[in-house]
mmCIF file of C-alpha atoms in Angstrom:
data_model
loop_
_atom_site.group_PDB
_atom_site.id
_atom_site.type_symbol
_atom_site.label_atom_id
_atom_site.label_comp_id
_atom_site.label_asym_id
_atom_site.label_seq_id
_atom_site.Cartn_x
_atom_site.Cartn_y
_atom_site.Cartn_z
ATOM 1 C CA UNK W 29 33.349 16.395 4.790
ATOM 2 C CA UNK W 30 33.515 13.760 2.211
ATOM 3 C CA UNK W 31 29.721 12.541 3.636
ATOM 4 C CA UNK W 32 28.082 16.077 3.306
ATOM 5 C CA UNK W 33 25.122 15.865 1.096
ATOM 6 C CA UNK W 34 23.207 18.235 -1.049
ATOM 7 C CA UNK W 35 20.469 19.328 -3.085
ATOM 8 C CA UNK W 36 19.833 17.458 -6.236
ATOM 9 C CA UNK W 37 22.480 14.582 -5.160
ATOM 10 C CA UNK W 38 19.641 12.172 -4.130
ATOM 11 C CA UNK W 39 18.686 10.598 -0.872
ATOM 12 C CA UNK W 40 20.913 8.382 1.282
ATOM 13 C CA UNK W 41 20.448 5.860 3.906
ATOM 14 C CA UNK W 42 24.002 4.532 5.134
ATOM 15 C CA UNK W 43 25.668 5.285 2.151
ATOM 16 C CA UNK W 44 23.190 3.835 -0.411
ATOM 17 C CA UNK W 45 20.380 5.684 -2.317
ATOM 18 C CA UNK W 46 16.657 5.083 -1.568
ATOM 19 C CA UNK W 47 13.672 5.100 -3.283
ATOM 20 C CA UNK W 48 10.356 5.074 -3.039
ATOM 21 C CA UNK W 49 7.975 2.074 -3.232
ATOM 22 C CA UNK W 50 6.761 0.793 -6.914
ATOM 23 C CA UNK W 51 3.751 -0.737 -5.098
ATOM 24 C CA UNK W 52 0.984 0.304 -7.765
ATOM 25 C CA UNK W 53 -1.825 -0.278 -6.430
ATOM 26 C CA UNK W 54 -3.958 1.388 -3.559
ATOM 27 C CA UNK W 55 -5.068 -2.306 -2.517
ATOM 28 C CA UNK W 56 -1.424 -3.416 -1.750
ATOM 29 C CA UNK W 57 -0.539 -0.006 -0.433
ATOM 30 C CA UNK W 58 0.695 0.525 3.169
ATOM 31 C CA UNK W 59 0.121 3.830 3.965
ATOM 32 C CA UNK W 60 0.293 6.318 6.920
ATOM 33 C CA UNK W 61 -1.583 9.456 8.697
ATOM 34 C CA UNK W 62 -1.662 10.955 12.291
ATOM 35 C CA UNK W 63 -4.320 13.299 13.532
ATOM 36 C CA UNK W 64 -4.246 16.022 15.629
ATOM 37 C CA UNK W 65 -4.449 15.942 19.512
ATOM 38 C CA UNK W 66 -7.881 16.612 19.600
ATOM 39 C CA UNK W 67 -9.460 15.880 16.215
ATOM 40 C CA UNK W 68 -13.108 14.971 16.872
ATOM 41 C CA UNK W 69 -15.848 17.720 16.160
ATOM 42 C CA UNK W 70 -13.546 20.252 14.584
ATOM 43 C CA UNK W 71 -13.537 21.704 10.952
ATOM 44 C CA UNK W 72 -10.510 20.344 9.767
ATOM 45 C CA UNK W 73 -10.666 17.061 11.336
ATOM 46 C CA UNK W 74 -8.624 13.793 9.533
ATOM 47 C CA UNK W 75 -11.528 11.173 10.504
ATOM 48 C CA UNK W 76 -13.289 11.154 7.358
ATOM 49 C CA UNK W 77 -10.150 11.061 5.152
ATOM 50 C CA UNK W 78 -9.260 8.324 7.323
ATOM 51 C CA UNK W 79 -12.450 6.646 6.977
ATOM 52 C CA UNK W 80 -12.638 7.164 3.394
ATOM 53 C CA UNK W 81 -8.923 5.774 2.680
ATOM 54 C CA UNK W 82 -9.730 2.946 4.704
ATOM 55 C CA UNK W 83 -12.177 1.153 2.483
ATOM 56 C CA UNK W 84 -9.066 1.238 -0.751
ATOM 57 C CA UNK W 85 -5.629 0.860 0.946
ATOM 58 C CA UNK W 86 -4.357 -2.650 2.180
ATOM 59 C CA UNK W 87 -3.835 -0.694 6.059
ATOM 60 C CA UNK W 88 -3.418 2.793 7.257
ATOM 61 C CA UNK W 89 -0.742 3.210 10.170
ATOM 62 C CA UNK W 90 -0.254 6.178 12.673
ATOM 63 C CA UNK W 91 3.214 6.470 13.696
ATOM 64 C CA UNK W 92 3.155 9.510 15.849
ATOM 65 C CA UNK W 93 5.911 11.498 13.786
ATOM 66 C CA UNK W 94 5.562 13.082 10.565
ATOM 67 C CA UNK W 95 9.343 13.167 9.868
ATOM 68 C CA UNK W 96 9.391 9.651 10.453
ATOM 69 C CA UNK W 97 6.198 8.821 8.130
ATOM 70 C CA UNK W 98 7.944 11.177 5.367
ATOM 71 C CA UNK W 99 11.407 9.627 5.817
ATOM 72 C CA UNK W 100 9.736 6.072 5.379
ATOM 73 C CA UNK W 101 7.706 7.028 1.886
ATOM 74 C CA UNK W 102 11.085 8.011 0.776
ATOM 75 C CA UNK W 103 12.780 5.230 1.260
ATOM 76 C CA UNK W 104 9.788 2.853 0.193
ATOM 77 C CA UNK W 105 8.860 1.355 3.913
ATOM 78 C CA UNK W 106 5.121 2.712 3.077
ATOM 79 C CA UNK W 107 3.700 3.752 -0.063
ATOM 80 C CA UNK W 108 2.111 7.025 0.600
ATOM 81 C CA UNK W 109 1.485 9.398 4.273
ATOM 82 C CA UNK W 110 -1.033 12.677 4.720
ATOM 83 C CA UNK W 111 -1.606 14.677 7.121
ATOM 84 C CA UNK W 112 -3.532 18.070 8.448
ATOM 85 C CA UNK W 113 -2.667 20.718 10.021
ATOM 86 C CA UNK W 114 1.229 20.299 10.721
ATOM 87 C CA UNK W 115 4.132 23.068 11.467
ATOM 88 C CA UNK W 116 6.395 23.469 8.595
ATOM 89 C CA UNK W 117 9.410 22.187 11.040
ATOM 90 C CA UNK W 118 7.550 18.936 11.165
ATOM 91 C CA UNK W 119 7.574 18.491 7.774
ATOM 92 C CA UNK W 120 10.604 20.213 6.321
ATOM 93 C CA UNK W 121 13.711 18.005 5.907
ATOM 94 C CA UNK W 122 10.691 15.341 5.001
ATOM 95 C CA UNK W 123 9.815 16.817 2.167
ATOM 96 C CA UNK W 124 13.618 17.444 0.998
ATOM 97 C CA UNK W 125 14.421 13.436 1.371
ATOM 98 C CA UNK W 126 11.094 12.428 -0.476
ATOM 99 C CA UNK W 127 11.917 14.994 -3.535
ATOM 100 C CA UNK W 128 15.310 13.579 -3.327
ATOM 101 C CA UNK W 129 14.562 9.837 -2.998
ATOM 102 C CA UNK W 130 12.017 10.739 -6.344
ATOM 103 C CA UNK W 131 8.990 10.627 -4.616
ATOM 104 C CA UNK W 132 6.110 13.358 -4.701
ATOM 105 C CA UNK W 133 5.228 15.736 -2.034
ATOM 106 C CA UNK W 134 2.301 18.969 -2.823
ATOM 107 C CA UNK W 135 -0.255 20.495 0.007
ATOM 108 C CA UNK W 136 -3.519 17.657 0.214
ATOM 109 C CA UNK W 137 -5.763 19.772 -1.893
ATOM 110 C CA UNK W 138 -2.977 21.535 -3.847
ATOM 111 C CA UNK W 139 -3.530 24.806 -2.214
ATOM 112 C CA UNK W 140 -1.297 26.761 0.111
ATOM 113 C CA UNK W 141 1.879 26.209 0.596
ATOM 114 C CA UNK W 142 3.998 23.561 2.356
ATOM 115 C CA UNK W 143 6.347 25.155 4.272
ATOM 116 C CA UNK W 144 3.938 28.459 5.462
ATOM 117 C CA UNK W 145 1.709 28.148 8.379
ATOM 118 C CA UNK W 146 -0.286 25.282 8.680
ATOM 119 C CA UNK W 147 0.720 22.567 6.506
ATOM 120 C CA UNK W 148 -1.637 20.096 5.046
ATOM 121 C CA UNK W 149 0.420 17.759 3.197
ATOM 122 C CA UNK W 150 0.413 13.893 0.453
ATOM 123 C CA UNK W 151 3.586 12.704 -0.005
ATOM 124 C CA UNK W 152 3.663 8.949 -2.205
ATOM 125 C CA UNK W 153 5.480 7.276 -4.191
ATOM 126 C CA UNK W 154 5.120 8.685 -8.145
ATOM 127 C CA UNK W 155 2.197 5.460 -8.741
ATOM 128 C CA UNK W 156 0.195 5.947 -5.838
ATOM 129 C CA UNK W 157 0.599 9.677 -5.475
ATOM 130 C CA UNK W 158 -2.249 10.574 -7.938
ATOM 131 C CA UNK W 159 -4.536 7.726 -6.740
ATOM 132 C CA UNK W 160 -4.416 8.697 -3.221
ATOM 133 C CA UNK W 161 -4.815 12.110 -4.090
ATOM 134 C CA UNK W 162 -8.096 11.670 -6.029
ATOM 135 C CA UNK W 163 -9.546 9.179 -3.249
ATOM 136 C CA UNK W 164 -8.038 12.421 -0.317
ATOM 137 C CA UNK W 165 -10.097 14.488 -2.996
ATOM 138 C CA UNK W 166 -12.887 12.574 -3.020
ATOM 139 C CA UNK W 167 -12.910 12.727 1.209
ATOM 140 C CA UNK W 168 -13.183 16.453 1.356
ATOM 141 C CA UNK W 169 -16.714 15.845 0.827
ATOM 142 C CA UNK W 170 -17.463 13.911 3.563
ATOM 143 C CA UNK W 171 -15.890 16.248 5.313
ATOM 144 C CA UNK W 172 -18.313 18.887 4.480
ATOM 145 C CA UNK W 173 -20.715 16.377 5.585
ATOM 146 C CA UNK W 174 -19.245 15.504 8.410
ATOM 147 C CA UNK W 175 -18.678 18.856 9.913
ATOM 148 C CA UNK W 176 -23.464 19.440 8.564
ATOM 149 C CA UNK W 177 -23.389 16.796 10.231
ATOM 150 C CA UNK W 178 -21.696 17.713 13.668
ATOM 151 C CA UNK W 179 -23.180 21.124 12.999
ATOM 152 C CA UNK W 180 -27.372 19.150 12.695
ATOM 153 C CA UNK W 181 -26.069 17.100 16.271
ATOM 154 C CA UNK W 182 -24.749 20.594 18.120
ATOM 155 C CA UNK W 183 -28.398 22.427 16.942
ATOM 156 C CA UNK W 184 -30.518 19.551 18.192
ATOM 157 C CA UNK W 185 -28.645 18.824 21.573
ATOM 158 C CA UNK W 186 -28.978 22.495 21.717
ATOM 159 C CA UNK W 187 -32.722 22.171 21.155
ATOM 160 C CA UNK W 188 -32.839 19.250 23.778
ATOM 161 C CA UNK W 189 -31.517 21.331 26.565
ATOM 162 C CA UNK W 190 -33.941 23.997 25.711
ATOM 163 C CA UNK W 191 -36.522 21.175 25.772
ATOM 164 C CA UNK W 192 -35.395 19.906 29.014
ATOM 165 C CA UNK W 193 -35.235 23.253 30.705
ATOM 166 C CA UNK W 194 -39.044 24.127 29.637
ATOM 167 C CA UNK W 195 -40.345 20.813 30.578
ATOM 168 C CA UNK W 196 -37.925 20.939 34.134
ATOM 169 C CA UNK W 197 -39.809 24.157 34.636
ATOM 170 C CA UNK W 198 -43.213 22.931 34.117
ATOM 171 C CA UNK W 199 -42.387 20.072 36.482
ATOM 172 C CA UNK W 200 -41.374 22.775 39.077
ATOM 173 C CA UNK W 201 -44.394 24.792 38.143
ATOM 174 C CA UNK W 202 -46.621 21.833 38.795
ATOM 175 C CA UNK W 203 -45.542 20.931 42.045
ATOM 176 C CA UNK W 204 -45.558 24.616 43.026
ATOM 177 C CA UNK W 205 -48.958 24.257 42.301
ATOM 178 C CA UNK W 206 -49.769 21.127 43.965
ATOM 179 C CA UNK W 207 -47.886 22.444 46.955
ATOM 180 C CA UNK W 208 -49.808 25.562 47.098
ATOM 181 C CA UNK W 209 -52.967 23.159 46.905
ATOM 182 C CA UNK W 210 -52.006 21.170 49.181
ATOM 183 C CA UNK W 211 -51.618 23.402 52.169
ATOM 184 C CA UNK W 212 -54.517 25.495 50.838
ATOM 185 C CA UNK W 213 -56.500 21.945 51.860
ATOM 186 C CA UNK W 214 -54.615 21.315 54.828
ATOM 187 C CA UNK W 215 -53.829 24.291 56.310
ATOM 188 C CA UNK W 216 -51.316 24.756 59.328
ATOM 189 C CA UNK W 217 -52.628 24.562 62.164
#
């Protein structure tokens, strides 16, 4: 029982503490997301964040786990991780090691709550955490634009269909007609 660790004791990895990254900037940071299993053309989607985050971090990873993403900004493997739309079991004992290790872990938007329904969630080292967070911040607006724009694309292909149905039933209305005409010249005999 000697091993047993608790609250407020600090993070361990084979018996020595960890720590977060002191990478400062978002140009040198490594940082990780994941997205959900289908992502495209919903509300809440990660692209744009992705996109946005992108064009100011050295690389963004997906992993695959969010324990595993938390687990590694804790002990300074990657500077920072987010992520929509998770279970709190996902990202429970994640958050724990990162407030332990003395890194920082709120909802993306801080809104909600971390550990009640779906969980949006930054985690980062103490450095990076506000940066990412203002850039994250900054993505929620192309988000909005992103889901006008999805909205624009569903409205006209809906308008094309509509298109193509009147015009396929003109076509069928002309050769009706031609049909008609054409045994009205050449009857049968």
């Amino acid at each position: 029982m000697g091993d047993l660790r608790q609250a407020g004791k600090g993070a361990w990895l084979n018996g020595k503490p960890i720590r977060p990254s002191t990478i400062d900037q978002m140009i040198d940071a490594m940082l990780i997301t994941g997205f959900r299993f289908q992502f495209f053309n919903t509300p809440r989607s990660n692209l744009p964040y992705f996109n946005r985050v992108m064009l100011e971090a050295q690389c963004v990873r997906r992993l695959g786990s969010a324990a595993l993403d938390l687990a590694y900004v804790a002990n300074g493997r990657v500077e920072g991780f987010w992520e929509i739309a998770l279970n709190p079991w996902d990202v429970a004992a994640g958050i724990l090691i990162i407030r332990e290790a003395g890194g920082i872990v709120s909802t993306l938007h801080g809104e909600g709550h971390l550990l009640k329904g779906s969980v949006d969630i930054l985690a980062a080292n103490p450095i990076i955490f506000p940066k990412l967070q203002t850039i994250l911040d900054e993505g929620m607006g192309l988000t909005a634009s992103v889901d006008q724009a999805a909205e624009s694309a569903e409205q006209e292909l809906s308008f094309r269909k509509t298109g193509l149905a009147i015009s396929l039933a003109a076509i069928l209305l002309v050769v009706v007609a031609l049909q008609l005409k054409i045994r009205s010249l050449h009857p049968p005999a």
